[in-house]
GROMACS .gro file of C-alpha atoms in nm:
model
  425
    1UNK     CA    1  -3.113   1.858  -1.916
    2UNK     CA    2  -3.467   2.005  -1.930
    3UNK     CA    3  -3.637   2.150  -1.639
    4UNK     CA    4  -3.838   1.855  -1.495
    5UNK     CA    5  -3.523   1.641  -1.443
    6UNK     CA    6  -3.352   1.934  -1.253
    7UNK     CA    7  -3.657   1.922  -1.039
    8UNK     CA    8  -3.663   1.521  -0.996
    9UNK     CA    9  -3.296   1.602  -0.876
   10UNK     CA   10  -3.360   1.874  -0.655
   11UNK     CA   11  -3.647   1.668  -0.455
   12UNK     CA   12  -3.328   1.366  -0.408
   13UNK     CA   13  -3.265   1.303  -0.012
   14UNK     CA   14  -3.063   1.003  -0.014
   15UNK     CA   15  -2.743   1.059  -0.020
   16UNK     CA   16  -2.440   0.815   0.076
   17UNK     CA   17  -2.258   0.771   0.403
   18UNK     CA   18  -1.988   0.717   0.542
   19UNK     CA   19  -1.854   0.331   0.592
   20UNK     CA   20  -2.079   0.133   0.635
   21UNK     CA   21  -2.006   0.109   1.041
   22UNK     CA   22  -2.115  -0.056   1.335
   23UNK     CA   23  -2.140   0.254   1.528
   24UNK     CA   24  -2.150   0.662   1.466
   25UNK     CA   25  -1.860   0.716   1.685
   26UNK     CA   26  -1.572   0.926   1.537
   27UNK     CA   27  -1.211   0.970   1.638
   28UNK     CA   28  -1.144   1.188   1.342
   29UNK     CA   29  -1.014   1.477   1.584
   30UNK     CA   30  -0.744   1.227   1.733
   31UNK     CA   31  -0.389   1.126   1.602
   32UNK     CA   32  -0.289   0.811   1.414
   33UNK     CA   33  -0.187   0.670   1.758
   34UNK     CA   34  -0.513   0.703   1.891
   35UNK     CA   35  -0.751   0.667   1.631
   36UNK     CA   36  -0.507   0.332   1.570
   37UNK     CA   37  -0.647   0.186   1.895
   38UNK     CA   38  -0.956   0.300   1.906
   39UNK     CA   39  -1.149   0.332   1.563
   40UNK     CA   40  -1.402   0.054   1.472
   41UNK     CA   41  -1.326  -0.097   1.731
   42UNK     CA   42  -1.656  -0.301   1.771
   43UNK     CA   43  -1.692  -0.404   2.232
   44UNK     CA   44  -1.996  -0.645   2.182
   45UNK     CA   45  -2.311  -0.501   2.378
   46UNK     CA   46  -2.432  -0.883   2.449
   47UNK     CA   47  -2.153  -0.991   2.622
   48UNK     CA   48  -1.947  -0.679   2.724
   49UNK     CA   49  -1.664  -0.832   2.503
   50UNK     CA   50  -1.369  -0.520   2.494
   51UNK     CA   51  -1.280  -0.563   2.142
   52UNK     CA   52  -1.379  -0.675   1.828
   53UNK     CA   53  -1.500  -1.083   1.843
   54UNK     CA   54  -1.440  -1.264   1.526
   55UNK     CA   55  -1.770  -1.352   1.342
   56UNK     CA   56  -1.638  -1.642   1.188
   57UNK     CA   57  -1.996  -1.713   1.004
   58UNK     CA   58  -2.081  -1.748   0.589
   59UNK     CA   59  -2.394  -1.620   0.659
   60UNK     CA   60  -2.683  -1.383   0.831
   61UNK     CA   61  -3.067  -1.389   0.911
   62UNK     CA   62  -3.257  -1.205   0.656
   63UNK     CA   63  -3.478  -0.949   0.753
   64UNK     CA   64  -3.706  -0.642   0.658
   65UNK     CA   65  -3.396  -0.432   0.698
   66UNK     CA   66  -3.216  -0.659   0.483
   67UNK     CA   67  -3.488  -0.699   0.207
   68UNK     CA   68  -3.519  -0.368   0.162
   69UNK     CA   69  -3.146  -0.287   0.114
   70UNK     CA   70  -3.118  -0.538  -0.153
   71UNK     CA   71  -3.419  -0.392  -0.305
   72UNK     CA   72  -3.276  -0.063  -0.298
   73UNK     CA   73  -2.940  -0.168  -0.421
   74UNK     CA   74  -2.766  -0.092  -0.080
   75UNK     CA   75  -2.635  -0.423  -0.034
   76UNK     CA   76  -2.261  -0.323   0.107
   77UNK     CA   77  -2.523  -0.201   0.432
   78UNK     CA   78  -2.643  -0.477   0.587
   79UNK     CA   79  -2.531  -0.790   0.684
   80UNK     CA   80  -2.644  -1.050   0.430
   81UNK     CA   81  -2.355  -1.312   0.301
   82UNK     CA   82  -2.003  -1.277   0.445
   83UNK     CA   83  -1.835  -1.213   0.117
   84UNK     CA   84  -2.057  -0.864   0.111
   85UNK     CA   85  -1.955  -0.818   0.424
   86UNK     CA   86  -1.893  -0.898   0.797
   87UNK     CA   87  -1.872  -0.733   1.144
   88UNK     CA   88  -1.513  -0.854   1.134
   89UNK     CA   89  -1.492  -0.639   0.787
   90UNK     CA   90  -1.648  -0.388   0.881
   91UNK     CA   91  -1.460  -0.287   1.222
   92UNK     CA   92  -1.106  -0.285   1.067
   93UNK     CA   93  -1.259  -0.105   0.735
   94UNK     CA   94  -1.398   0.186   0.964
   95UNK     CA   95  -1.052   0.168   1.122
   96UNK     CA   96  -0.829   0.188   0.806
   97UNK     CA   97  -1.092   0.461   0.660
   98UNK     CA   98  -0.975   0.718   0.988
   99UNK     CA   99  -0.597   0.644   0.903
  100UNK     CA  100  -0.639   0.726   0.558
  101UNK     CA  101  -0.879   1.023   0.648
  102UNK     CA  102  -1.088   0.855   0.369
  103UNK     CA  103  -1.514   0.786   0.348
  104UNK     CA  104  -1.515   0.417   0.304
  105UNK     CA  105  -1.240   0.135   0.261
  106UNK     CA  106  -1.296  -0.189   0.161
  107UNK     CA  107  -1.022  -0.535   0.265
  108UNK     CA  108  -0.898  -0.798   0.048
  109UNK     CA  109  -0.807  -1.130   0.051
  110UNK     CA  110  -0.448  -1.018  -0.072
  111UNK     CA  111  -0.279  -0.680  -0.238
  112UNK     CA  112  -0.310  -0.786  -0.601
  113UNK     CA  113  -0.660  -0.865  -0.520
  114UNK     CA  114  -0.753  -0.479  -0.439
  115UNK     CA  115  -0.516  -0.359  -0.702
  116UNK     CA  116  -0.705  -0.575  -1.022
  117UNK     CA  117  -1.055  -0.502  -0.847
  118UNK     CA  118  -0.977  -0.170  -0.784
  119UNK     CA  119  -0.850  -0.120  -1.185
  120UNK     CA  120  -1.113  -0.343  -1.328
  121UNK     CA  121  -1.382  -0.139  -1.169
  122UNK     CA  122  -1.286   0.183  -1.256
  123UNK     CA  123  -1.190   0.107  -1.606
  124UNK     CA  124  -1.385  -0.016  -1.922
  125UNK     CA  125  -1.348  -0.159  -2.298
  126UNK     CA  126  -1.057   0.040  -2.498
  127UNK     CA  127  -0.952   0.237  -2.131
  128UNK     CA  128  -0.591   0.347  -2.116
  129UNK     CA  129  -0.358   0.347  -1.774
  130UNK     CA  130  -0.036   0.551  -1.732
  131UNK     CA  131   0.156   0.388  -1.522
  132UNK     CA  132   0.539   0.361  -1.350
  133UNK     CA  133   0.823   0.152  -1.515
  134UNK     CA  134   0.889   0.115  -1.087
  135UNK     CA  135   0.613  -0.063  -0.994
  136UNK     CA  136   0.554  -0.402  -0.832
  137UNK     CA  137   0.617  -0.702  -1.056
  138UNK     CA  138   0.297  -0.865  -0.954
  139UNK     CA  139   0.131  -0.516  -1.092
  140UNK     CA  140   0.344  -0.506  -1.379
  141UNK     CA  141   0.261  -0.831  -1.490
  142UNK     CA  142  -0.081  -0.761  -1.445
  143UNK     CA  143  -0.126  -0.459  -1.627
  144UNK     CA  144   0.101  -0.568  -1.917
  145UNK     CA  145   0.002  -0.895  -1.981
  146UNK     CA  146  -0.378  -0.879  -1.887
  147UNK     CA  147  -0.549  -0.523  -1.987
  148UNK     CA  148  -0.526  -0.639  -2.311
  149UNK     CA  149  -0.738  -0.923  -2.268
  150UNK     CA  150  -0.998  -0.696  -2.152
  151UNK     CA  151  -0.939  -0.449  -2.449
  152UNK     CA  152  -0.749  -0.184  -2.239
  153UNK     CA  153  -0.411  -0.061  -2.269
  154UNK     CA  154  -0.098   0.034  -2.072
  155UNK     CA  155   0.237   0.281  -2.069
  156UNK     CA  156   0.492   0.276  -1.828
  157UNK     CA  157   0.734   0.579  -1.780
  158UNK     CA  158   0.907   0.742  -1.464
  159UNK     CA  159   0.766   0.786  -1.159
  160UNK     CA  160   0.941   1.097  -1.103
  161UNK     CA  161   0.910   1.341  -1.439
  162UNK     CA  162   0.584   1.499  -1.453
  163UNK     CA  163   0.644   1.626  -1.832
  164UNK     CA  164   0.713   1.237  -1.930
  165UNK     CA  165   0.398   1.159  -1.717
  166UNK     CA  166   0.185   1.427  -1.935
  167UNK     CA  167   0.331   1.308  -2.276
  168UNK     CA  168   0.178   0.948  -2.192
  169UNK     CA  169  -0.150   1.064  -2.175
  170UNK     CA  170  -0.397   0.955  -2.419
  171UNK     CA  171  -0.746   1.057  -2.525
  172UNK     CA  172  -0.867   0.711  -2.383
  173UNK     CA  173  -0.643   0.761  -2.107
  174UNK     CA  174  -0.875   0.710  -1.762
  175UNK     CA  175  -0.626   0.646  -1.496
  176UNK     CA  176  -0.286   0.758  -1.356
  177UNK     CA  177  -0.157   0.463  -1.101
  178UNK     CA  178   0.144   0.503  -0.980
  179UNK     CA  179   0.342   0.394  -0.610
  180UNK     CA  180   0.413   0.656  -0.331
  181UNK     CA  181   0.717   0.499  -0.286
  182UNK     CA  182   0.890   0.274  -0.560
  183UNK     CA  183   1.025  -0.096  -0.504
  184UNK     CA  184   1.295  -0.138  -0.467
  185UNK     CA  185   1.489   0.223  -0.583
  186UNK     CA  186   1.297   0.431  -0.319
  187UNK     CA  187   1.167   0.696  -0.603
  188UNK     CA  188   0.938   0.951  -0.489
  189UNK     CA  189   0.617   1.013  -0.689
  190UNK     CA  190   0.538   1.383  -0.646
  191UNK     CA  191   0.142   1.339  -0.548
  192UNK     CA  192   0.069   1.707  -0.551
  193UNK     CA  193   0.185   1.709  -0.934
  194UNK     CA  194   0.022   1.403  -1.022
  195UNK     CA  195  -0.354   1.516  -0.885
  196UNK     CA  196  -0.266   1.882  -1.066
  197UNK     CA  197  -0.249   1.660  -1.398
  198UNK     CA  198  -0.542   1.432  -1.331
  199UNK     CA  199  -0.773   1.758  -1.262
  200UNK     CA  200  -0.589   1.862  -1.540
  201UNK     CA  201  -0.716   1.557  -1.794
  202UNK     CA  202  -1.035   1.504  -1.582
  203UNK     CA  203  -0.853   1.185  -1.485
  204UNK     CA  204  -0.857   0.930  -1.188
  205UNK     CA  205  -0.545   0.907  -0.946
  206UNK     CA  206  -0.474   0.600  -0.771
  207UNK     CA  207  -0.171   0.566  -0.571
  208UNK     CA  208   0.005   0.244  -0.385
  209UNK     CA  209   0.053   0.370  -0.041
  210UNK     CA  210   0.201   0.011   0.052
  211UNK     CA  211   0.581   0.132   0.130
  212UNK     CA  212   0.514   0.465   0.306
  213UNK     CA  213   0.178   0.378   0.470
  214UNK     CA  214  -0.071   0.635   0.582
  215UNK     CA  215   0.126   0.713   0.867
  216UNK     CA  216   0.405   0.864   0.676
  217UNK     CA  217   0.222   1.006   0.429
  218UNK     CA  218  -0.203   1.039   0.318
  219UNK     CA  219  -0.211   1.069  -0.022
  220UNK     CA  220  -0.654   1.122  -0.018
  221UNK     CA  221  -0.509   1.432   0.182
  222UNK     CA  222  -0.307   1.554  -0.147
  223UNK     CA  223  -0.606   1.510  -0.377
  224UNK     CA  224  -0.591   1.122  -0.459
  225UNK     CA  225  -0.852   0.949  -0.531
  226UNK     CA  226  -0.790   0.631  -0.425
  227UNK     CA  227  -0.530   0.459  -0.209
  228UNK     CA  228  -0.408   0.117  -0.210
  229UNK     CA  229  -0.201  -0.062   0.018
  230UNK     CA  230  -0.099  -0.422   0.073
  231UNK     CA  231  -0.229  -0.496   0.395
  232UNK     CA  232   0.030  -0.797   0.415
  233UNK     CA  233   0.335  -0.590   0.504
  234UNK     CA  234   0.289  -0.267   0.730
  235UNK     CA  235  -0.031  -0.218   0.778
  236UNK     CA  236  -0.032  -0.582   0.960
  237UNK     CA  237   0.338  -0.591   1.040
  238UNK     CA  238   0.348  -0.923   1.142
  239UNK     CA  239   0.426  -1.132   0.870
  240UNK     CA  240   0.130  -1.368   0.941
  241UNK     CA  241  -0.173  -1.236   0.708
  242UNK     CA  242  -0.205  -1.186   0.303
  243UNK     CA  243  -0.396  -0.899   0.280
  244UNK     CA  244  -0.505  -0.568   0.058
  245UNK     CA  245  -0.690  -0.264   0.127
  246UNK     CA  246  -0.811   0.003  -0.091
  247UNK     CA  247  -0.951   0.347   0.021
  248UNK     CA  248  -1.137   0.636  -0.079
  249UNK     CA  249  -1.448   0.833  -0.149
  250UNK     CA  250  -1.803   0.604  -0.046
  251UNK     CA  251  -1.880   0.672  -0.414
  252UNK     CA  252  -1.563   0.500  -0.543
  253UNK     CA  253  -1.553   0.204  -0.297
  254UNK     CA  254  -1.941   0.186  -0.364
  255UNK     CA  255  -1.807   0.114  -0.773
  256UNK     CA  256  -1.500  -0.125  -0.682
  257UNK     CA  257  -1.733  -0.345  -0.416
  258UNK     CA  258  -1.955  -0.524  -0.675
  259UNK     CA  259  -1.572  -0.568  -0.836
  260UNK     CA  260  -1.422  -0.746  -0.593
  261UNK     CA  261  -1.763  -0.995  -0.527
  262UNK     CA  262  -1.710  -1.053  -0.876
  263UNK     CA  263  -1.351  -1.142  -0.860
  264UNK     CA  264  -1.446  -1.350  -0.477
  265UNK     CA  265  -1.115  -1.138  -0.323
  266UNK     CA  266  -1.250  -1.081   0.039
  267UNK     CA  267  -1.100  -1.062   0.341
  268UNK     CA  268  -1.181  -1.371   0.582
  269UNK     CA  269  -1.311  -1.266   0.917
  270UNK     CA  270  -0.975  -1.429   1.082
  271UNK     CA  271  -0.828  -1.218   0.907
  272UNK     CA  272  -0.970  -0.935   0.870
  273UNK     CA  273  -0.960  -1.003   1.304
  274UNK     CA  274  -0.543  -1.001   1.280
  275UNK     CA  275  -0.542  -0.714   1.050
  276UNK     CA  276  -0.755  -0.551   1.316
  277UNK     CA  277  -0.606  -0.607   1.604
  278UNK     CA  278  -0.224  -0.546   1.441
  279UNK     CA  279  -0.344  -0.199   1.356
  280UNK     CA  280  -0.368  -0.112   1.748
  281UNK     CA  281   0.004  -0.099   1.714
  282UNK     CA  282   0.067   0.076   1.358
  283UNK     CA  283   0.198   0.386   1.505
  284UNK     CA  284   0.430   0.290   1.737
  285UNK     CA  285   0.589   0.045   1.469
  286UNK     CA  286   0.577   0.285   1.221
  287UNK     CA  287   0.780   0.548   1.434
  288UNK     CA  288   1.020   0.285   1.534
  289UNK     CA  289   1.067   0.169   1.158
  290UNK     CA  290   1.152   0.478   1.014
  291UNK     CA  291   1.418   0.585   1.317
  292UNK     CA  292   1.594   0.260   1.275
  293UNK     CA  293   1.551   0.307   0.872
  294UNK     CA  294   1.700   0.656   0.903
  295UNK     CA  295   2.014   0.540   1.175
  296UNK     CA  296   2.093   0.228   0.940
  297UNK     CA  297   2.117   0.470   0.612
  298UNK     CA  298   2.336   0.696   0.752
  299UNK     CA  299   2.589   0.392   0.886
  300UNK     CA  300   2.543   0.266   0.526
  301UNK     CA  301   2.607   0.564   0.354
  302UNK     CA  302   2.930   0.583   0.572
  303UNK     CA  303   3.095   0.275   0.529
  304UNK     CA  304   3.353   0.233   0.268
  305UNK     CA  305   3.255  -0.109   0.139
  306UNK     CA  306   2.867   0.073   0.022
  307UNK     CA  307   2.893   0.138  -0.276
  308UNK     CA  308   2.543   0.385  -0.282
  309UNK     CA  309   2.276   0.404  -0.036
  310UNK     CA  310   1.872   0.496  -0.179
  311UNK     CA  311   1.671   0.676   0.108
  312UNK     CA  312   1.477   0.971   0.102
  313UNK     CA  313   1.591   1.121   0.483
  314UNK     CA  314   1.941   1.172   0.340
  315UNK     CA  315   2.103   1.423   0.138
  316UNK     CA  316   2.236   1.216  -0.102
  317UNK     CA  317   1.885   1.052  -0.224
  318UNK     CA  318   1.816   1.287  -0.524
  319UNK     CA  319   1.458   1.402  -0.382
  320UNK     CA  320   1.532   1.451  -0.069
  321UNK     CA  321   1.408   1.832  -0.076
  322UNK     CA  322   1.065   1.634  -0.199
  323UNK     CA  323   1.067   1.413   0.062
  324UNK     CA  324   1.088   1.610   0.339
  325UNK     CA  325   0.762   1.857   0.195
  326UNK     CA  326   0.584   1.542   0.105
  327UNK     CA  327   0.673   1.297   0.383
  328UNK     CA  328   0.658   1.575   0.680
  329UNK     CA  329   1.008   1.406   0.812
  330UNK     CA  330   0.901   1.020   0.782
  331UNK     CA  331   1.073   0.814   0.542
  332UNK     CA  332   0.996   0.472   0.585
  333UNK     CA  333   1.117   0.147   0.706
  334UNK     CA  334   1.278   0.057   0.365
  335UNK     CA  335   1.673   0.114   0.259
  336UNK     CA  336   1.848  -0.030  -0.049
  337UNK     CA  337   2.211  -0.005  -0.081
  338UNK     CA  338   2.438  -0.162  -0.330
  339UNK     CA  339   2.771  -0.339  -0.204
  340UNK     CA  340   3.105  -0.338  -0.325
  341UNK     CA  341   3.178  -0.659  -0.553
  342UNK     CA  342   2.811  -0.707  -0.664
  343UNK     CA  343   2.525  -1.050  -0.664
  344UNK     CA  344   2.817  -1.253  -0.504
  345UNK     CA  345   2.913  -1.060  -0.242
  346UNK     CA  346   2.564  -0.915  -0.173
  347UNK     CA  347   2.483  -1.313  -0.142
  348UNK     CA  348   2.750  -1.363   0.074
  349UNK     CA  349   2.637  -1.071   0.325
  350UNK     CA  350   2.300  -1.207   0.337
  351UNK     CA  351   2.446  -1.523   0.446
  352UNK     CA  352   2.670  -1.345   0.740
  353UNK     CA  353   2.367  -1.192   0.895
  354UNK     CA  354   2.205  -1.297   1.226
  355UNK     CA  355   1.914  -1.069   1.219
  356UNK     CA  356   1.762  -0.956   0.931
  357UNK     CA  357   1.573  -1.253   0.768
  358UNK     CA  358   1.637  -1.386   0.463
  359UNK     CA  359   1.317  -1.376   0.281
  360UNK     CA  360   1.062  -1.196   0.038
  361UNK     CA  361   0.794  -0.941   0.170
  362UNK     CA  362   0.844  -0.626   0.391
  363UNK     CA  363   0.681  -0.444   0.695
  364UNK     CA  364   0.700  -0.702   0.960
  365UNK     CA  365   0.860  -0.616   1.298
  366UNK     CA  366   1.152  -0.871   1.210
  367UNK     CA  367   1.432  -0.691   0.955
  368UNK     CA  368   1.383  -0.883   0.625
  369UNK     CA  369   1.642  -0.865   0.334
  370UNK     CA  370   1.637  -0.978  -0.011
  371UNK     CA  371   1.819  -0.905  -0.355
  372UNK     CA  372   1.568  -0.756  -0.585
  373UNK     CA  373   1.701  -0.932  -0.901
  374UNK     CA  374   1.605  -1.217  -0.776
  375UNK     CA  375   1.281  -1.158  -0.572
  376UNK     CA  376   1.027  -0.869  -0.625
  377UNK     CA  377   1.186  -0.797  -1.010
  378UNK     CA  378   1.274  -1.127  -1.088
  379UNK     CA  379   0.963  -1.116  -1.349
  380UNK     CA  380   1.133  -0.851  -1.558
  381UNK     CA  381   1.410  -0.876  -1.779
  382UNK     CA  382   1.800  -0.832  -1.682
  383UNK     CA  383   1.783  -0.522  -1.926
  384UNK     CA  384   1.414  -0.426  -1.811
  385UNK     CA  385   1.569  -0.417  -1.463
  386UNK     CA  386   1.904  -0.227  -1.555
  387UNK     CA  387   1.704   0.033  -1.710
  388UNK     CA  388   1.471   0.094  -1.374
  389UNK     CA  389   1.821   0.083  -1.194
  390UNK     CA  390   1.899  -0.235  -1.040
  391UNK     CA  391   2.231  -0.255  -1.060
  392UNK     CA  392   2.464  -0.569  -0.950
  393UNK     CA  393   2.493  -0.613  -0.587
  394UNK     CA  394   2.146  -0.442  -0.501
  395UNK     CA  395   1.982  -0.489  -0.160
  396UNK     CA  396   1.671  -0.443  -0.032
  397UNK     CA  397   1.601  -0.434   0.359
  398UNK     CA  398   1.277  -0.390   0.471
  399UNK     CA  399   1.460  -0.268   0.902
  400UNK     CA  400   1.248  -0.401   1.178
  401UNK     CA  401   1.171  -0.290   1.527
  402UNK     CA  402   1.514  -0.441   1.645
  403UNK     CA  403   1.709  -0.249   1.894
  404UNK     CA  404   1.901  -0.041   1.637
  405UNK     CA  405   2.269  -0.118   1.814
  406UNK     CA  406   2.242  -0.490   1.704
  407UNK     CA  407   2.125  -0.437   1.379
  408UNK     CA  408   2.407  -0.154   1.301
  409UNK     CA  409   2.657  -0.430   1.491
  410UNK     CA  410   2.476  -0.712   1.337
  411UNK     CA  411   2.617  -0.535   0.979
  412UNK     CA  412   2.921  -0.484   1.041
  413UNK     CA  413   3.023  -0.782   1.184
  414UNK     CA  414   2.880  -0.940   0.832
  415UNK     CA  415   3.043  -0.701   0.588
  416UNK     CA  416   3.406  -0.741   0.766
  417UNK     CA  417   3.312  -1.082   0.703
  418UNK     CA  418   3.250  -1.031   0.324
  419UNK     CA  419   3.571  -0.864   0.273
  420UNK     CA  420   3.786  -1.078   0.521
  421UNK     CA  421   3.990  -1.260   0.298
  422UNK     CA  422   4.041  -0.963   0.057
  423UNK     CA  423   4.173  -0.780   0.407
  424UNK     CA  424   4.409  -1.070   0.477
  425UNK     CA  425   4.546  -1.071   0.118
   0.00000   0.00000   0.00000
């Protein structure tokens, strides 16, 4: 670069900010608690409104302000078209941005929608991803049967084993995307080694934060450079939005925004109003989740008719030593066990219970429990899932915010129901 474009660069003022935001407050000195209730929180100055309305509107006036940021390509800051953004986007954005301790955040429309926007616009023609064998089967399917469509490539391998990690690397390799926490086997991906081998390879790192949450653990805090999450389970916890979120440096949102207007994945301002307003509570769920997550293992692992229990807050999970450096002592709401006797019995205990929900999805403050075989891996194989580790009899329970004395009483009542007749005989 010759000397008059290091001048042209020098004399540069603009620079990005934060957000965008409705207002400069910050709550960045606060805990997750707090900064839960109170971040973008938007109390409108017309009516004295405490809390964010919903601007349930497709549209804005136009105005010198807004001519000018379209001129100037700063489109994502002003309010021109609701699909660019909304009030009702912006205030839960600005909230989920001082969870994750990140610049800017942007919501979806759903989790796959952030995780294709977020990979399309960070990858181009003959890009390779290294990716988990663990992963979602939505995101599976995605990367394995699409990428190639866009001339891009894909290899799975473990989650866990850096040196299997670093051997999938290619030259064209761009991006390491892997999950905090695996579905449904509760793997830990060690973060710390994964951003040492992206610096490493000058590489991106983009991790699914959707079964830990930022409350448990923030991977943009470990070096990450982006964070996904689908809004629909935790974040929201009430089983009554479809939602994604993705967060990060403004310069990488700034890239994956144009993305998702392309792809027409935005958050509706109903929505994005729910998502808002469930985040108030995120912390206090979250704390309750994990306690009643932890209690429920340990019953598991103690009962004779469990065949093996997968959590990270007990001994017996193989990364435990991991998981309490990485995790700081919260494990999460999820628990997979397997049960003696396999599918049919694991069937049959799903249809003994009184609490726990039969039913797909996770994070809500009901308990919800599901075989994996049959639900979130039911895309892959029988021999693709008995190579990840999904063994006969495998279930998943996503533990609510139940009193923790029904649900342990609630399980025991339905596995001496499993094995009654076997006891009789």
């Amino acid at each position: 670069m010759d000397a008059t474009n290091d001048m042209w660069l020098n004399d540069l003022t603009r620079k990005r900010e934060k957000g965008p935001t409705l207002h400069k407050e910050s709550y960045s000195e606060f805990s997750d608690a707090t900064k839960a209730v109170h971040a973008g929180q938007y109390n409108d100055p017309n009516t004295g409104a405490l809390g964010t309305p919903i601007y349930q509107c497709s549209t804005f006036y136009l105005n010198e302000a807004s001519y000018k940021a379209i001129e100037e390509g700063r489109g994502r800051d002003e309010m021109i078209y609701s699909r660019y953004g909304n009030p009702s986007q912006w205030s839960v954005q600005e909230k989920l941005s001082s969870l994750e301790k990140a610049e800017s955040s942007i919501v979806f429309s759903s989790g796959m929608a952030a995780i294709s926007s977020t990979l399309l616009a960070m990858l181009d023609k003959g890009s390779h991803v290294v990716s988990s064998r663990d992963i979602y089967g939505g995101t599976y399917n995605f990367l394995y049967e699409d990428l190639y469509r866009y001339g891009m490539s894909v290899t799975f391998t473990s989650p866990t084993n850096i040196k299997d990690i670093e051997a999938a690397i290619q030259e064209n390799t761009k991006i390491l995307y892997f999950e905090a926490l695996t579905n449904p086997l509760l793997k830990i991906t060690p973060i710390k080694d994964l951003v040492a081998l992206g610096r490493k390879y000058n590489l991106r790192v983009i991790i699914d934060n959707t079964f830990l949450t930022p409350y448990n653990v923030k991977p943009i805090d470990l070096g990450v450079d982006l964070v996904v999450n689908s809004a629909t389970k935790y974040l929201n916890g009430h089983s009554d939005l479809i939602g994604g979120t993705v967060s990060g440096s403004r310069k990488l949102i700034d890239c994956i925004w144009p993305q998702m207007l392309k792809n027409g994945g935005s958050m509706d301002p109903h929505a994005c109003f729910l998502l808002e307003r469930s985040l108030k509570t995120f912390a206090l769920r979250m704390r309750t989740h994990n306690a009643n997550a932890l209690k429920l293992a340990n019953y598991f692992e103690a009962h004779e008719k469990i065949k093996r229990v997968y959590y990270p807050g007990i001994q017996s999970h193989p990364q435990h030593d991991l998981a309490k450096s990485q995790m700081n002592g919260k494990y999460s709401g999820m628990v997979s066990f397997e049960i003696e006797g396999g599918d049919k019995n694991a069937h049959k205990l799903l249809s003994y219970l009184k609490l726990p929900k039969e039913a797909t999805s996770l994070g809500g403050v009901e308990s919800l429990i599901s075989l994996p075989y049959n639900t979130s891996q039911a895309s892959l194989t029988k021999e693709q899932q008995k190579n990840i580790g999904i063994n006969e009899g495998l279930i998943r329970l996503s533990v609510g915010i139940e009193d923790i004395e029904d649900l342990i009483s609630d399980f025991e009542q339905a596995i001496t129901n499993v094995f009654k007749k076997e006891l009789v005989c």
